[in-house]
């Protein structure tokens, strides 16, 4: 895991996506990396590929924005916050298996520039439980 990512404040959505917010910058000026939690992958070790939003795509919080294809099926990626995609992780595009081996680190998917007026009240500093994912 890179030093920049390890020092970031990680926020989690109930859909098992996460966002790493730079504690030293503004989310409106510093892109926040987005990924999925290990629970989202459901233990899938074989990642076959990823379909991710392209640079300059505008995302809406809580909406589907990508897919991770595994040997057990597909995992939908949900945007943890609204914003514009600024970069897609080239390591994941070239080697999708890194998502399974390091989903909270080098397996991040893309980065988003978040509008200054954004609220993170729907996000938590703790990973959601499977019960939360099921809506229980």
PDB file of C-alpha atoms in Angstrom:
ATOM      1  CA  UNK A   1       0.000   0.000   0.000  1.00  0.00           C
ATOM      2  CA  UNK A   2       1.402   3.407  -0.875  1.00  0.00           C
ATOM      3  CA  UNK A   3       2.155   5.961   1.845  1.00  0.00           C
ATOM      4  CA  UNK A   4      -0.369   8.394   0.376  1.00  0.00           C
ATOM      5  CA  UNK A   5      -3.127   5.796   0.474  1.00  0.00           C
ATOM      6  CA  UNK A   6      -2.259   4.568   3.970  1.00  0.00           C
ATOM      7  CA  UNK A   7      -2.435   8.120   5.381  1.00  0.00           C
ATOM      8  CA  UNK A   8      -5.807   8.802   3.761  1.00  0.00           C
ATOM      9  CA  UNK A   9      -9.060   8.727   5.698  1.00  0.00           C
ATOM     10  CA  UNK A  10     -11.005   5.778   4.328  1.00  0.00           C
ATOM     11  CA  UNK A  11     -14.806   6.061   4.228  1.00  0.00           C
ATOM     12  CA  UNK A  12     -17.129   3.142   3.444  1.00  0.00           C
ATOM     13  CA  UNK A  13     -20.539   2.897   1.802  1.00  0.00           C
ATOM     14  CA  UNK A  14     -23.175   0.314   2.691  1.00  0.00           C
ATOM     15  CA  UNK A  15     -22.628  -1.129  -0.815  1.00  0.00           C
ATOM     16  CA  UNK A  16     -19.093  -2.189   0.196  1.00  0.00           C
ATOM     17  CA  UNK A  17     -17.225   0.437  -1.762  1.00  0.00           C
ATOM     18  CA  UNK A  18     -14.684   2.705  -0.117  1.00  0.00           C
ATOM     19  CA  UNK A  19     -13.203   6.108  -0.765  1.00  0.00           C
ATOM     20  CA  UNK A  20      -9.813   7.302   0.501  1.00  0.00           C
ATOM     21  CA  UNK A  21      -9.945  11.031   1.251  1.00  0.00           C
ATOM     22  CA  UNK A  22      -6.615  12.860   1.585  1.00  0.00           C
ATOM     23  CA  UNK A  23      -6.485  14.244   5.150  1.00  0.00           C
ATOM     24  CA  UNK A  24      -4.214  17.082   4.025  1.00  0.00           C
ATOM     25  CA  UNK A  25      -6.186  18.275   1.010  1.00  0.00           C
ATOM     26  CA  UNK A  26      -9.670  19.216  -0.042  1.00  0.00           C
ATOM     27  CA  UNK A  27     -11.744  16.509  -1.802  1.00  0.00           C
ATOM     28  CA  UNK A  28     -12.590  19.206  -4.367  1.00  0.00           C
ATOM     29  CA  UNK A  29      -8.892  19.712  -5.142  1.00  0.00           C
ATOM     30  CA  UNK A  30      -7.363  16.295  -4.486  1.00  0.00           C
ATOM     31  CA  UNK A  31      -8.918  13.229  -6.150  1.00  0.00           C
ATOM     32  CA  UNK A  32     -10.105  10.508  -3.778  1.00  0.00           C
ATOM     33  CA  UNK A  33      -9.337   6.890  -4.636  1.00  0.00           C
ATOM     34  CA  UNK A  34     -12.245   4.447  -4.795  1.00  0.00           C
ATOM     35  CA  UNK A  35     -12.255   0.677  -4.383  1.00  0.00           C
ATOM     36  CA  UNK A  36     -14.266  -2.236  -3.030  1.00  0.00           C
ATOM     37  CA  UNK A  37     -14.012  -4.064   0.276  1.00  0.00           C
ATOM     38  CA  UNK A  38     -13.016  -7.719   0.557  1.00  0.00           C
ATOM     39  CA  UNK A  39     -16.628  -8.479   1.538  1.00  0.00           C
ATOM     40  CA  UNK A  40     -17.848  -7.083  -1.794  1.00  0.00           C
ATOM     41  CA  UNK A  41     -15.764  -9.701  -3.572  1.00  0.00           C
ATOM     42  CA  UNK A  42     -17.329 -12.471  -1.507  1.00  0.00           C
ATOM     43  CA  UNK A  43     -14.066 -14.354  -1.252  1.00  0.00           C
ATOM     44  CA  UNK A  44     -13.626 -14.562  -5.033  1.00  0.00           C
ATOM     45  CA  UNK A  45      -9.945 -15.163  -5.700  1.00  0.00           C
ATOM     46  CA  UNK A  46     -10.116 -15.258  -9.490  1.00  0.00           C
ATOM     47  CA  UNK A  47     -10.739 -11.807 -10.928  1.00  0.00           C
ATOM     48  CA  UNK A  48     -11.225 -12.174 -14.677  1.00  0.00           C
ATOM     49  CA  UNK A  49     -11.584  -8.510 -15.562  1.00  0.00           C
ATOM     50  CA  UNK A  50     -12.985  -5.108 -14.669  1.00  0.00           C
ATOM     51  CA  UNK A  51     -15.298  -2.662 -16.398  1.00  0.00           C
ATOM     52  CA  UNK A  52     -14.706   0.762 -14.901  1.00  0.00           C
ATOM     53  CA  UNK A  53     -15.904   4.278 -15.677  1.00  0.00           C
ATOM     54  CA  UNK A  54     -13.710   6.270 -18.035  1.00  0.00           C
ATOM     55  CA  UNK A  55     -11.902   9.485 -17.171  1.00  0.00           C
ATOM     56  CA  UNK A  56     -14.276  12.491 -17.075  1.00  0.00           C
ATOM     57  CA  UNK A  57     -17.303  10.301 -16.328  1.00  0.00           C
ATOM     58  CA  UNK A  58     -19.540  12.015 -13.772  1.00  0.00           C
ATOM     59  CA  UNK A  59     -20.711   9.635 -11.044  1.00  0.00           C
ATOM     60  CA  UNK A  60     -23.658   9.882  -8.678  1.00  0.00           C
ATOM     61  CA  UNK A  61     -23.327   8.579  -5.122  1.00  0.00           C
ATOM     62  CA  UNK A  62     -24.950   5.184  -4.635  1.00  0.00           C
ATOM     63  CA  UNK A  63     -25.307   4.407  -8.333  1.00  0.00           C
ATOM     64  CA  UNK A  64     -23.645   1.509 -10.146  1.00  0.00           C
ATOM     65  CA  UNK A  65     -20.511   2.645 -11.951  1.00  0.00           C
ATOM     66  CA  UNK A  66     -18.565  -0.499 -12.781  1.00  0.00           C
ATOM     67  CA  UNK A  67     -18.311  -4.264 -12.711  1.00  0.00           C
ATOM     68  CA  UNK A  68     -15.711  -6.709 -11.469  1.00  0.00           C
ATOM     69  CA  UNK A  69     -15.936 -10.050 -13.282  1.00  0.00           C
ATOM     70  CA  UNK A  70     -14.955 -13.049 -11.166  1.00  0.00           C
ATOM     71  CA  UNK A  71     -14.987 -16.794 -11.709  1.00  0.00           C
ATOM     72  CA  UNK A  72     -18.067 -16.884  -9.451  1.00  0.00           C
ATOM     73  CA  UNK A  73     -20.006 -14.122 -11.259  1.00  0.00           C
ATOM     74  CA  UNK A  74     -20.037 -10.341 -11.384  1.00  0.00           C
ATOM     75  CA  UNK A  75     -19.680  -7.786  -8.612  1.00  0.00           C
ATOM     76  CA  UNK A  76     -21.261  -4.378  -9.132  1.00  0.00           C
ATOM     77  CA  UNK A  77     -19.194  -1.371  -8.074  1.00  0.00           C
ATOM     78  CA  UNK A  78     -21.197   1.507  -6.585  1.00  0.00           C
ATOM     79  CA  UNK A  79     -19.972   5.098  -6.374  1.00  0.00           C
ATOM     80  CA  UNK A  80     -19.441   6.030  -2.711  1.00  0.00           C
ATOM     81  CA  UNK A  81     -19.743   9.736  -3.572  1.00  0.00           C
ATOM     82  CA  UNK A  82     -20.695  11.952  -6.482  1.00  0.00           C
ATOM     83  CA  UNK A  83     -17.897  13.390  -8.574  1.00  0.00           C
ATOM     84  CA  UNK A  84     -15.880  13.173 -11.772  1.00  0.00           C
ATOM     85  CA  UNK A  85     -13.472  10.321 -12.513  1.00  0.00           C
ATOM     86  CA  UNK A  86      -9.945  11.696 -12.938  1.00  0.00           C
ATOM     87  CA  UNK A  87      -7.949   8.486 -13.342  1.00  0.00           C
ATOM     88  CA  UNK A  88      -8.505   4.753 -13.653  1.00  0.00           C
ATOM     89  CA  UNK A  89      -5.903   2.586 -11.912  1.00  0.00           C
ATOM     90  CA  UNK A  90      -3.650   1.302 -14.732  1.00  0.00           C
ATOM     91  CA  UNK A  91      -2.347  -1.522 -12.510  1.00  0.00           C
ATOM     92  CA  UNK A  92      -5.881  -2.924 -12.131  1.00  0.00           C
ATOM     93  CA  UNK A  93      -6.544  -2.643 -15.866  1.00  0.00           C
ATOM     94  CA  UNK A  94      -3.385  -4.620 -16.635  1.00  0.00           C
ATOM     95  CA  UNK A  95      -3.605  -7.061 -13.717  1.00  0.00           C
ATOM     96  CA  UNK A  96      -7.208  -7.285 -12.384  1.00  0.00           C
ATOM     97  CA  UNK A  97      -6.254  -9.982  -9.847  1.00  0.00           C
ATOM     98  CA  UNK A  98      -4.687  -7.236  -7.687  1.00  0.00           C
ATOM     99  CA  UNK A  99      -8.260  -6.272  -6.721  1.00  0.00           C
ATOM    100  CA  UNK A 100      -8.634  -9.598  -4.878  1.00  0.00           C
ATOM    101  CA  UNK A 101      -5.144  -9.669  -3.378  1.00  0.00           C
ATOM    102  CA  UNK A 102      -5.118  -6.043  -2.128  1.00  0.00           C
ATOM    103  CA  UNK A 103      -8.619  -4.519  -2.409  1.00  0.00           C
ATOM    104  CA  UNK A 104      -7.950  -1.826   0.213  1.00  0.00           C
ATOM    105  CA  UNK A 105      -4.574  -0.815  -1.198  1.00  0.00           C
ATOM    106  CA  UNK A 106      -3.019  -1.182  -4.643  1.00  0.00           C
ATOM    107  CA  UNK A 107      -6.276  -2.730  -5.896  1.00  0.00           C
ATOM    108  CA  UNK A 108      -8.050   0.651  -5.854  1.00  0.00           C
ATOM    109  CA  UNK A 109     -10.162   1.114  -8.984  1.00  0.00           C
ATOM    110  CA  UNK A 110     -10.340   4.802  -9.910  1.00  0.00           C
ATOM    111  CA  UNK A 111     -10.072   8.285  -8.418  1.00  0.00           C
ATOM    112  CA  UNK A 112     -12.831  10.877  -8.211  1.00  0.00           C
ATOM    113  CA  UNK A 113     -12.736  14.657  -7.835  1.00  0.00           C
ATOM    114  CA  UNK A 114     -15.609  15.501  -5.508  1.00  0.00           C
ATOM    115  CA  UNK A 115     -17.532  18.812  -5.590  1.00  0.00           C
ATOM    116  CA  UNK A 116     -16.739  21.151  -2.674  1.00  0.00           C
ATOM    117  CA  UNK A 117     -20.334  21.121  -1.410  1.00  0.00           C
ATOM    118  CA  UNK A 118     -20.418  17.318  -1.070  1.00  0.00           C
ATOM    119  CA  UNK A 119     -21.502  15.677   2.153  1.00  0.00           C
ATOM    120  CA  UNK A 120     -20.109  12.365   3.371  1.00  0.00           C
ATOM    121  CA  UNK A 121     -22.835  11.755   5.967  1.00  0.00           C
ATOM    122  CA  UNK A 122     -23.952   8.535   4.228  1.00  0.00           C
ATOM    123  CA  UNK A 123     -20.438   7.084   4.544  1.00  0.00           C
ATOM    124  CA  UNK A 124     -18.894   5.429   7.588  1.00  0.00           C
ATOM    125  CA  UNK A 125     -15.363   5.121   8.919  1.00  0.00           C
ATOM    126  CA  UNK A 126     -16.055   1.402   9.470  1.00  0.00           C
ATOM    127  CA  UNK A 127     -16.521  -1.345   6.894  1.00  0.00           C
ATOM    128  CA  UNK A 128     -20.172  -2.370   6.639  1.00  0.00           C
ATOM    129  CA  UNK A 129     -21.200  -5.810   7.808  1.00  0.00           C
ATOM    130  CA  UNK A 130     -22.776  -8.367   5.510  1.00  0.00           C
ATOM    131  CA  UNK A 131     -26.073  -7.721   7.320  1.00  0.00           C
ATOM    132  CA  UNK A 132     -25.889  -4.054   6.304  1.00  0.00           C
ATOM    133  CA  UNK A 133     -25.221  -5.088   2.725  1.00  0.00           C
ATOM    134  CA  UNK A 134     -28.306  -7.299   2.743  1.00  0.00           C
ATOM    135  CA  UNK A 135     -30.386  -4.445   4.144  1.00  0.00           C
ATOM    136  CA  UNK A 136     -30.953  -6.143   7.528  1.00  0.00           C
TER     137      UNK A 136
END
